Coordinates of C-alpha atoms and ligand atoms in Angstrom, one line a residue:
X1 CA -21.4 -21.0 56.0
X2 CA -23.7 -18.1 55.5
X3 CA -21.0 -15.7 56.6
X4 CA -18.3 -17.1 54.2
X5 CA -20.7 -16.7 51.3
X6 CA -21.6 -13.2 52.4
X7 CA -17.8 -12.3 52.8
X8 CA -17.2 -13.6 49.2
X9 CA -20.1 -11.6 47.9
X10 CA -18.7 -8.4 49.6
X11 CA -15.2 -9.0 48.2
X12 CA -16.6 -9.4 44.7
X13 CA -18.8 -6.3 45.1
X14 CA -15.9 -4.3 46.3
X15 CA -13.7 -5.5 43.4
X16 CA -16.5 -4.6 40.9
X17 CA -16.9 -1.2 42.5
X18 CA -13.2 -0.6 42.5
X19 CA -13.0 -1.6 38.8
X20 CA -16.0 0.6 37.9
X21 CA -14.4 3.6 39.8
X22 CA -11.1 3.1 38.0
X23 CA -12.9 2.9 34.6
X24 CA -15.0 6.0 35.4
X25 CA -11.8 7.8 36.5
X26 CA -10.2 6.9 33.2
X27 CA -13.2 8.0 31.2
X28 CA -13.3 11.3 33.1
X29 CA -9.6 11.8 32.6
X30 CA -9.7 11.1 28.9
X31 CA -12.7 13.4 28.4
X32 CA -11.8 16.4 30.6
X33 CA -8.2 16.2 31.7
X34 CA -6.1 14.5 29.0
X35 CA -3.9 16.9 27.0
X36 CA -6.0 15.9 24.0
X37 CA -9.4 16.6 25.5
X38 CA -9.8 19.9 23.7
X39 CA -9.6 18.2 20.3
X40 CA -12.9 17.7 18.6
X41 CA -14.3 14.2 18.0
X42 CA -16.9 11.7 19.3
X43 CA -16.7 11.2 23.0
X44 CA -16.7 7.4 22.7
X45 CA -13.6 7.6 20.5
X46 CA -11.8 9.6 23.1
X47 CA -12.3 7.1 25.9
X48 CA -11.1 3.9 24.2
X49 CA -9.4 2.5 21.1
X50 CA -12.2 -0.1 20.8
X51 CA -14.4 2.2 18.7
X52 CA -11.9 2.8 15.9
X53 CA -10.8 -0.8 16.2
X54 CA -14.3 -1.9 15.4
X55 CA -14.1 0.0 12.1
X56 CA -10.7 -1.4 11.4
X57 CA -12.1 -4.9 11.8
X58 CA -15.1 -4.0 9.6
X59 CA -12.4 -2.9 7.0
X60 CA -14.0 0.6 6.9
X61 CA -11.4 2.7 8.6
X62 CA -10.8 5.1 5.7
X63 CA -14.5 6.0 5.2
X64 CA -15.1 6.3 8.9
X65 CA -12.2 8.7 9.4
X66 CA -13.2 10.6 6.4
X67 CA -16.7 11.1 7.8
X68 CA -15.3 12.3 11.1
X69 CA -13.1 14.9 9.3
X70 CA -16.2 16.1 7.5
X71 CA -18.2 16.3 10.7
X72 CA -15.7 17.7 13.1
X73 CA -13.3 19.7 10.9
X74 CA -9.6 19.3 10.0
X75 CA -8.4 17.9 13.4
X76 CA -10.2 15.0 15.1
X77 CA -9.4 12.8 18.0
X78 CA -10.1 9.2 17.1
X79 CA -8.7 7.5 20.1
X80 CA -7.3 8.2 23.6
X81 CA -3.9 8.9 22.1
X82 CA -4.7 9.2 18.4
X83 CA -5.3 12.4 16.4
X84 CA -6.0 12.7 12.6
X85 CA -5.8 15.8 10.5
X86 CA -6.5 17.0 7.0
X87 CA -4.3 19.9 6.2
X88 CA -1.5 20.4 3.7
X89 CA 0.9 22.5 5.6
X90 CA 0.6 20.1 8.6
X91 CA 1.2 17.2 6.3
X92 CA 4.5 18.9 5.2
X93 CA 5.4 19.6 8.8
X94 CA 4.8 16.1 10.2
X95 CA 6.1 14.0 7.3
X96 CA 8.7 16.2 5.7
X97 CA 10.0 19.0 7.9
X98 CA 10.0 17.3 11.3
X99 CA 10.2 13.7 9.9
X100 CA 8.3 12.1 12.8
X101 CA 9.1 8.4 13.3
X102 CA 6.5 5.8 12.3
X103 CA 4.2 4.2 14.8
X104 CA 4.5 0.6 15.9
X105 CA 1.6 -0.3 13.6
X106 CA 4.2 -0.8 10.8
X107 CA 5.7 -3.7 12.7
X108 CA 2.8 -5.8 11.6
X109 CA 4.4 -5.7 8.1
X110 CA 7.8 -7.2 9.1
X111 CA 9.2 -9.7 6.7
X112 CA 11.2 -12.7 7.7
X113 CA 10.7 -11.4 11.3
X114 CA 13.0 -8.5 10.3
X115 CA 12.8 -4.9 9.3
X116 CA 12.7 -3.5 5.8
X117 CA 12.5 0.2 4.8
X118 CA 8.8 0.5 5.4
X119 CA 8.9 -1.1 8.9
X120 CA 12.0 0.8 10.1
X121 CA 10.3 3.2 12.5
X122 CA 13.1 5.6 13.3
X123 CA 14.2 8.3 10.8
X124 CA 18.0 7.8 11.0
X125 CA 18.2 4.0 10.4
X126 CA 15.5 4.3 7.8
X127 CA 17.5 6.9 5.8
X128 CA 20.5 4.6 5.8
X129 CA 18.4 1.8 4.4
X130 CA 16.7 3.9 1.8
X131 CA 20.0 5.1 0.4
X132 CA 20.7 1.4 -0.4
X133 CA 17.7 0.8 -2.6
X134 CA 16.7 4.3 -3.9
X135 CA 19.1 4.4 -6.9
X136 CA 17.3 1.3 -8.3
X137 CA 14.0 3.3 -8.7
X138 CA 15.3 6.4 -10.4
X139 CA 13.7 7.0 -13.8
X140 CA 17.0 6.6 -15.6
X141 CA 17.7 3.3 -13.9
X142 CA 14.2 1.9 -14.5
X143 CA 14.5 2.9 -18.1
X144 CA 17.1 0.1 -18.4
X145 CA 14.4 -2.4 -17.7
X146 CA 12.0 -1.2 -20.3
X147 CA 12.8 -4.1 -22.8
X148 CA 11.8 -6.6 -20.1
X149 CA 8.7 -4.6 -19.1
X150 CA 7.6 -4.4 -22.7
X151 CA 8.1 -8.2 -23.1
X152 CA 5.8 -8.7 -20.1
X153 CA 3.3 -6.4 -21.5
X154 CA 3.3 -8.4 -24.8
X155 CA 2.9 -11.6 -22.7
X156 CA -0.1 -10.0 -21.0
X157 CA -1.8 -9.1 -24.3
X158 CA -1.0 -12.6 -25.8
X159 CA -2.4 -14.3 -22.7
X160 CA -5.6 -12.3 -22.8
X161 CA -5.8 -12.9 -26.6
X162 CA -5.6 -16.6 -26.1
X163 CA -8.6 -16.5 -23.8
X164 CA -10.3 -14.5 -26.6
X165 CA -12.9 -12.9 -24.4
X166 CA -14.6 -16.2 -23.8
X167 CA -14.4 -16.1 -20.0
X168 CA -13.9 -13.4 -17.4
X169 CA -10.6 -13.2 -15.4
X170 CA -9.9 -12.0 -11.9
X171 CA -7.8 -8.9 -12.5
X172 CA -6.4 -8.9 -9.0
X173 CA -4.7 -12.2 -9.7
X174 CA -3.9 -11.5 -13.3
X175 CA -2.1 -8.2 -12.5
X176 CA -0.5 -9.6 -9.4
X177 CA 1.2 -12.3 -11.5
X178 CA 2.2 -9.7 -14.0
X179 CA 3.7 -7.3 -11.3
X180 CA 5.5 -10.2 -9.6
X181 CA 7.2 -11.0 -12.9
X182 CA 8.2 -7.4 -13.3
X183 CA 9.5 -7.0 -9.8
X184 CA 11.4 -10.3 -9.8
X185 CA 13.1 -9.4 -13.0
X186 CA 14.1 -5.9 -12.0
X187 CA 15.0 -6.9 -8.4
X188 CA 16.8 -10.2 -9.0
X189 CA 17.7 -10.2 -12.7
X190 CA 15.8 -13.5 -13.4
X191 CA 12.5 -14.5 -14.9
X192 CA 9.8 -16.2 -12.8
X193 CA 7.1 -16.8 -15.5
X194 CA 4.3 -16.2 -13.1
X195 CA 1.9 -14.9 -15.8
X196 CA 2.6 -17.8 -18.1
X197 CA 2.0 -20.3 -15.2
X198 CA -1.3 -18.5 -14.5
X199 CA -2.3 -18.9 -18.2
X200 CA -1.7 -22.6 -17.9
X201 CA -3.6 -22.9 -14.7
X202 CA -0.4 -23.7 -12.7
X203 CA -0.1 -22.2 -9.3
X204 CA 3.0 -20.1 -8.5
X205 CA 3.9 -20.6 -4.9
X206 CA 5.6 -17.2 -4.6
X207 CA 2.6 -15.3 -6.0
X208 CA 0.3 -17.1 -3.6
X209 CA 2.6 -16.3 -0.7
X210 CA 2.7 -12.6 -1.7
X211 CA -1.1 -12.6 -1.8
X212 CA -1.3 -14.4 1.6
X213 CA 1.2 -12.3 3.4
X214 CA -1.0 -9.4 4.5
X215 CA -3.7 -11.8 5.9
X216 CA -0.9 -13.6 7.8
X217 CA 0.3 -10.2 9.1
X218 CA -3.1 -9.3 10.5
X219 CA -3.6 -12.6 12.2
X220 CA 0.0 -12.7 13.5
X221 CA -0.5 -9.2 15.1
X222 CA -3.7 -10.1 17.0
X223 CA -2.8 -13.7 18.1
X224 CA -0.2 -14.3 20.9
X225 CA 3.0 -16.1 19.7
X226 CA 2.2 -19.3 21.6
X227 CA -1.3 -19.5 20.0
X228 CA 0.2 -18.6 16.6
X229 CA 2.6 -21.5 16.8
X230 CA -0.2 -23.8 17.7
X231 CA -2.7 -22.7 15.0
X232 CA 0.1 -22.9 12.3
X233 CA 0.1 -26.7 13.0
X234 CA -3.5 -27.1 11.8
X235 CA -3.1 -29.7 9.1
X236 CA -4.9 -28.0 6.2
X237 CA -2.8 -27.4 3.1
X238 CA -4.3 -24.0 2.3
X239 CA -4.0 -22.8 5.9
X240 CA -0.4 -24.0 6.2
X241 CA 0.4 -22.2 3.0
X242 CA -0.9 -19.0 4.4
X243 CA 1.0 -19.4 7.7
X244 CA 4.2 -20.2 5.8
X245 CA 3.8 -17.3 3.3
X246 CA 6.6 -15.4 5.0
X247 CA 8.9 -18.5 4.9
X248 CA 8.1 -19.2 1.2
X249 CA 9.0 -15.7 0.2
X250 CA 12.2 -15.7 2.3
X251 CA 13.3 -19.0 0.8
X252 CA 12.8 -17.6 -2.7
X253 CA 14.7 -14.4 -2.0
X254 CA 17.5 -16.2 0.0
X255 CA 18.1 -18.5 -3.0
X256 CA 18.6 -15.5 -5.3
X257 CA 20.9 -13.8 -2.7
X258 CA 23.1 -16.9 -2.5
X259 CA 23.1 -17.4 -6.3
X260 CA 24.1 -13.8 -7.0
X261 CA 26.7 -13.7 -4.3
X262 CA 28.3 -16.9 -5.6
X263 CA 28.4 -15.4 -9.1
X264 CA 29.9 -12.2 -7.7
X265 CA 32.6 -14.1 -5.7
X266 CA 33.4 -16.2 -8.8
X267 CA 33.9 -12.9 -10.7
X268 CA 31.1 -13.8 -13.1
X269 CA 29.1 -10.6 -12.7
X270 CA 30.4 -8.0 -15.0
X271 CA 29.8 -4.3 -14.5
X272 CA 26.9 -3.3 -16.7
X273 CA 24.4 -0.5 -16.9
X274 CA 21.6 -2.7 -16.0
X275 CA 22.0 -3.8 -12.4
X276 CA 19.2 -5.7 -10.6
X277 CA 18.3 -4.2 -7.2
X278 CA 19.8 -7.2 -5.3
X279 CA 23.2 -6.7 -6.9
X280 CA 23.2 -3.1 -5.6
X281 CA 22.2 -4.3 -2.1
X282 CA 24.9 -6.9 -2.0
X283 CA 27.5 -4.2 -2.5
X284 CA 25.9 -1.6 -0.3
X285 CA 27.7 -0.6 2.9
X286 CA 25.8 0.9 5.9
X287 CA 27.3 4.4 6.4
X288 CA 26.9 4.0 10.2
X289 CA 29.2 1.0 10.5
X290 CA 31.0 0.8 7.1
X291 CA 29.9 -2.9 7.1
X292 CA 28.2 -4.6 4.1
X293 CA 24.4 -4.8 4.4
X294 CA 23.8 -8.2 6.2
X295 CA 22.1 -10.9 4.3
X296 CA 19.1 -10.9 6.7
X297 CA 18.5 -7.2 5.9
X298 CA 18.9 -7.7 2.2
X299 CA 16.4 -10.6 2.2
X300 CA 13.8 -8.7 4.3
X301 CA 14.3 -5.5 2.2
X302 CA 13.7 -7.4 -1.1
X303 CA 10.7 -9.2 0.3
X304 CA 9.3 -5.9 1.5
X305 CA 9.4 -4.5 -2.1
X306 CA 7.7 -7.5 -3.5
X307 CA 4.9 -7.0 -1.0
X308 CA 4.7 -3.3 -1.3
X309 CA 4.8 -3.3 -5.1
X310 CA 2.6 -6.2 -6.4
X311 CA -0.9 -6.1 -4.8
X312 CA -0.9 -2.3 -4.6
X313 CA -0.3 -1.9 -8.4
X314 CA -2.6 -4.8 -9.3
X315 CA -5.5 -3.4 -7.2
X316 CA -5.2 0.1 -8.7
X317 CA -5.0 -1.4 -12.2
X318 CA -8.1 -3.6 -11.5
X319 CA -10.1 -0.6 -10.4
X320 CA -8.9 1.3 -13.5
X321 CA -10.3 -1.4 -15.8
X322 CA -13.5 -1.7 -13.9
X323 CA -14.0 2.0 -14.3
X324 CA -13.2 1.7 -18.1
X325 CA -15.7 -1.1 -18.5
X326 CA -18.4 1.4 -17.5
X327 CA -17.1 4.4 -19.4
X328 CA -16.9 4.1 -23.2
X329 CA -16.3 7.8 -23.4
X330 CA -13.0 7.5 -21.5
X331 CA -12.1 4.4 -23.5
X332 CA -12.6 6.3 -26.8
X333 CA -10.5 9.3 -25.6
X334 CA -7.6 7.1 -24.5
X335 CA -7.7 5.1 -27.7
X336 CA -7.8 8.3 -29.9
X337 CA -4.6 9.4 -28.1
X338 CA -2.9 6.0 -28.3
X339 CA -3.7 5.6 -32.1
X340 CA -1.2 8.5 -32.7
X341 CA 1.7 6.9 -31.0
X342 CA 1.1 3.2 -30.8
X343 CA 1.0 2.0 -34.5
X344 CA 1.7 -1.6 -33.7
X345 CA -0.7 -2.9 -31.1
X346 CA 1.9 -5.3 -29.7
X347 CA 4.6 -2.7 -29.2
X348 CA 4.4 -0.3 -26.3
X349 CA 6.0 3.1 -27.0
X350 CA 8.8 4.4 -24.8
X351 CA 7.7 5.6 -21.4
X352 CA 8.7 9.2 -22.3
X353 CA 6.1 9.0 -25.1
X354 CA 3.4 7.6 -22.8
X355 CA 4.2 10.3 -20.2
X356 CA 3.6 13.0 -22.9
X357 CA 0.0 11.9 -23.5
X358 CA -2.3 14.5 -21.8
X359 CA -5.5 12.3 -21.5
X360 CA -3.6 9.2 -20.4
X361 CA -1.8 11.2 -17.7
X362 CA -5.1 12.8 -16.6
X363 CA -6.7 9.3 -16.5
X364 CA -3.9 8.0 -14.3
X365 CA -4.0 10.9 -11.9
X366 CA -7.8 10.7 -11.6
X367 CA -7.4 6.9 -11.1
X368 CA -4.8 7.3 -8.4
X369 CA -7.0 10.0 -6.7
X370 CA -10.0 7.7 -6.3
X371 CA -8.3 4.2 -6.5
X372 CA -4.8 4.8 -5.0
X373 CA -4.1 1.5 -3.4
X374 CA -2.9 2.7 0.0
X375 CA -5.1 5.7 1.0
X376 CA -5.1 5.0 4.7
X377 CA -3.8 6.7 7.8
X378 CA 0.0 6.9 7.7
X379 CA 0.7 7.0 11.5
X380 CA 3.6 8.9 13.0
X381 CA 4.6 9.6 16.6
X382 CA 5.1 13.1 18.1
X383 CA 8.7 13.1 19.4
X384 CA 9.8 14.6 22.7
X385 CA 11.1 18.0 22.2
X386 CA 13.1 20.1 24.7
X387 CA 13.3 23.8 24.3
X388 CA 16.6 25.8 24.6
X389 CA 15.5 26.6 28.2
X390 CA 15.3 22.9 29.0
X391 CA 11.5 22.7 29.1
X392 CA 9.7 19.7 27.4
X393 CA 7.5 21.3 24.7
X394 CA 4.4 19.8 23.1
X395 CA 4.0 19.8 19.3
X396 CA 1.6 22.5 18.0
X397 CA -0.8 20.8 15.5
X398 CA -3.1 23.5 14.1
X399 CA -3.4 25.2 17.5
X400 CA -3.6 22.0 19.6
X401 CA -0.7 21.1 21.9
X402 CA 0.2 17.4 21.4
X403 CA 2.4 15.8 24.0
X404 CA 5.3 13.5 22.9
X405 CA 4.0 10.0 22.1
X406 CA 0.7 11.1 20.5
X407 CA 0.0 9.2 17.3
X408 CA -0.8 11.6 14.5
X409 CA -1.7 10.9 10.9
X410 CA -3.4 12.0 7.8
X411 CA -4.9 9.9 5.0
X412 CA -4.7 10.5 1.2
X413 CA -8.3 9.2 1.0
X414 CA -9.6 12.4 2.5
X415 CA -7.1 14.8 1.0
X416 CA -8.0 13.7 -2.5
X417 CA -11.7 13.9 -1.8
X418 CA -11.7 17.5 -0.5
X419 CA -14.7 19.1 -2.3
X420 CA -13.2 22.5 -2.2
X421 CA -10.3 21.2 -4.3
X422 CA -12.0 18.5 -6.3
X423 CA -15.6 19.5 -7.0
X424 CA -17.9 16.4 -7.1
X425 CA -15.1 14.4 -5.5
X426 CA -16.7 11.0 -6.0
X427 CA -17.1 11.5 -9.8
X428 CA -14.3 10.0 -11.9
X429 CA -13.4 12.9 -14.2
X430 CA -10.0 12.9 -15.9
X431 CA -11.0 16.2 -17.5
X432 CA -10.5 18.0 -14.2
X433 CA -6.8 17.5 -14.7
X434 CA -6.8 19.0 -18.2
X435 CA -6.9 22.7 -17.1
X436 CA -4.0 25.1 -17.1
X437 CA -3.3 25.3 -13.3
X438 CA -3.5 21.9 -11.5
X439 CA -1.1 22.9 -8.7
X440 CA -3.7 22.9 -5.9
X441 CA -5.1 19.5 -7.0
X442 CA -1.6 18.1 -7.5
X443 CA -0.6 19.2 -3.9
X444 CA -3.6 17.3 -2.6
X445 CA -2.9 14.1 -4.6
X446 CA -0.7 12.0 -2.3
X447 CA -1.4 8.4 -3.2
X448 CA 2.3 7.5 -2.6
X449 CA 2.5 9.2 0.8
X450 CA 4.7 12.2 1.5
X451 CA 8.1 13.2 2.7
X452 CA 11.1 11.0 3.6
X453 CA 9.0 7.9 3.7
X454 CA 7.2 8.4 0.4
X455 CA 6.7 5.2 -1.7
X456 CA 10.1 4.0 -2.8
X457 CA 8.7 2.4 -5.9
X458 CA 6.5 5.1 -7.1
X459 CA 8.4 5.7 -10.4
X460 CA 8.0 2.0 -11.2
X461 CA 4.3 2.1 -10.3
X462 CA 3.8 5.1 -12.6
X463 CA 5.5 3.3 -15.5
X464 CA 3.5 0.1 -15.0
X465 CA 0.2 1.9 -14.8
X466 CA 0.8 3.6 -18.1
X467 CA 2.3 0.5 -19.9
X468 CA -0.6 -1.7 -18.8
X469 CA -3.4 0.8 -19.6
X470 CA -1.9 1.5 -23.0
X471 CA -1.5 -2.2 -23.8
X472 CA -5.0 -3.2 -22.7
X473 CA -6.9 -0.2 -24.1
X474 CA -5.3 -0.5 -27.5
X475 CA -6.0 -4.2 -27.8
X476 CA -9.3 -5.0 -25.9
X477 CA -12.8 -3.9 -25.2
X478 CA -13.6 -4.4 -21.5
X479 CA -16.8 -5.9 -20.2
X480 CA -18.0 -6.5 -16.6
X481 CA -20.0 -9.7 -16.0
X482 CA -23.1 -9.2 -13.8
X483 CA -21.2 -10.4 -10.7
X484 CA -18.8 -7.5 -11.0
X485 CA -20.9 -4.4 -10.0
X486 CA -20.8 -1.4 -7.7
X487 CA -21.5 -3.6 -4.7
X488 CA -18.9 -6.2 -5.4
X489 CA -16.3 -3.4 -6.1
X490 CA -17.1 -1.3 -3.1
X491 CA -13.8 -0.4 -1.5
X492 CA -12.7 -2.1 1.8
X493 CA -9.5 -1.1 3.5
X494 CA -6.9 -2.7 5.6
X495 CA -4.0 -0.2 5.0
X496 CA -4.5 -1.1 1.3
X497 CA -7.8 -1.2 -0.4
X498 CA -9.5 -4.1 -2.1
X499 CA -13.0 -4.9 -3.6
X500 CA -15.6 -6.1 -1.1
X501 CA -15.9 -9.3 -3.2
X502 CA -12.1 -9.8 -3.0
X503 CA -12.0 -10.2 -6.8
X504 CA -12.5 -8.1 -9.9
X505 CA -13.8 -10.3 -12.7
X506 CA -13.7 -8.6 -16.1
X507 CA -13.8 -9.8 -19.7
X508 CA -11.2 -8.6 -22.1
X509 CA -12.6 -9.0 -25.7
X510 CA -9.9 -8.7 -28.4
X511 CA -10.8 -5.7 -30.6
X512 CA -10.3 -7.6 -33.8
X513 CA -13.0 -10.1 -32.8
Ligands
LIG601 C1 -0.1 2.0 -7.2 C2 0.9 1.5 -6.6 C3 1.5 1.9 -5.3 C4 0.9 2.7 -4.3 C5 -0.4 3.4 -4.3 C6 1.9 2.7 -3.2 C7 1.8 3.5 -2.0 C8 2.7 3.6 -1.1 C9 2.6 4.4 0.1 C10 1.4 5.3 0.5 C11 3.7 4.2 0.8 C12 4.1 5.0 2.1 C13 3.8 4.3 3.4 C14 4.0 5.2 4.6 O1 4.4 6.3 4.6 O2 3.8 4.6 5.6 C15 4.6 3.3 0.1 C16 5.8 2.9 0.6 C17 6.6 2.0 -0.1 N1 6.4 1.5 -1.4 FE1 4.8 1.8 -2.5 N2 3.0 2.0 -3.6 C18 2.8 1.5 -4.8 C19 3.7 0.7 -5.6 C20 5.0 0.3 -5.2 C21 5.9 -0.4 -6.0 C22 5.7 -0.8 -7.4 C23 7.0 -0.6 -5.2 C24 8.3 -1.3 -5.6 C25 8.3 -2.4 -6.3 C26 6.8 0.0 -3.9 C27 7.7 0.0 -2.9 C28 7.5 0.8 -1.7 C29 8.5 0.8 -0.7 C30 9.9 0.1 -0.7 C31 8.0 1.6 0.3 C32 8.6 2.0 1.7 C33 9.4 3.3 1.4 C34 10.3 3.7 2.6 O3 9.9 3.8 3.7 O4 11.5 3.8 2.3 N3 5.5 0.6 -4.0 N4 4.0 2.9 -1.0

């Protein structure tokens, strides 16, 4: 009896010792023998991904990485296989010249269990996809949708007028509804009426699904499939709605695809200058196969754009107005400029006029510098490269040799807070953009990413930021209730940023009151 117990004890002890030796060997390898061991960074980050993961879970990755770059210099190892950098020419090299593929992180953003442009990791298939949707977002094409965009801006002002400054509204929700209306109209050629529903207190299932989708994505990526299928059965309405957010969006988009296809087949769609994105995709042929883009790809692509375009723009707008609620000086300067071009407060000038206003442009740039909605690490993977002599060569990243498979990235959060480029980087100062030569600052301002994977909808975002700022500033004074303060608005990040309180309550008081 005694000897069996003692044998069990010895086996356990041996297993524990073997495990400890293995772990120790791994730690020693990561610290001293890994090809990345020469790269500066905290030792605890080099031995395991758990440390950086803990900051991801705390929704503080951007700030943590920023502090590391400030402490250790422009290249830092943040995990056994992860390296971050802050350097413009390396940014060009990784994202534009060498066009590294994306890391698997992006797969957590799949829609309808399928790829869209943002989640297509490899360069070649991505480029085929991008060609399908890119013509939709050219400035000339977007200009066709200005009448609708101006209608929505009028709806926004009227909705806020009807509240008459009597209660505060959550800007994240307000601007999401607004952006979903804009994207649905320009992508599918129909009107959703999400903003009007919000004004009436009626929930819009599509908007709720768009807002739920990122939370679903995070959960889906950490929970194994069998457990996910189980937890989705929990009989709670709100929970089920979150679990089904992908399905709800897919059903909405599929219905539009089938409607439009039926109209096309019946010869009811006439050639016109204004073509919704979906109509383009339905006619698009993949250059690799010559085949029409399959419905599943069209559906996931269009879903991807709704997700990529709505919460990003609404978060940045919310932070803009929070900033304006504290800065009457900026409010006055914006108004003075708008008075010259916007004689009727319900009528937004043409985008070319808004784009010519120096202070408005400076405000938008400064706003994107501090409150760009996706300032996080944009992960790419070092490809394997063989020299002419047939040797496998590492990638030279600022003097460090990185083997194939290393995950490298930079973040616009840090580039746009470089004190040598932006003195007092945490100060919101539109005037910094009103100097003659802004080229160095502009090169460091990358809120939409860089290179071949740069934001596909950035032109639309730039239009919407100007249209909404002009409409609101012209018509309202903005006040922050006590619950909206520096603490509640502190930025958290999970690829995109959001306020710590998960809401941004502001009061819009009509100016004629
Ligand atoms: C302030 C608003 C916005 C910000 C800050 C923003 C930021 C970004 C960033 C940083 C990326 C690059 C991600 C990467 O390299 O991994 C991206 C990609 C993308 N964004 Fe935006 N975005 C905004 C608005 C929009 C809008 C309005 C749309 C369209 C309705 C849109 C559609 C897309 C698409 C389709 C991609 C994937 C591009 C591709 O890989 O081909 N975004 N966005």
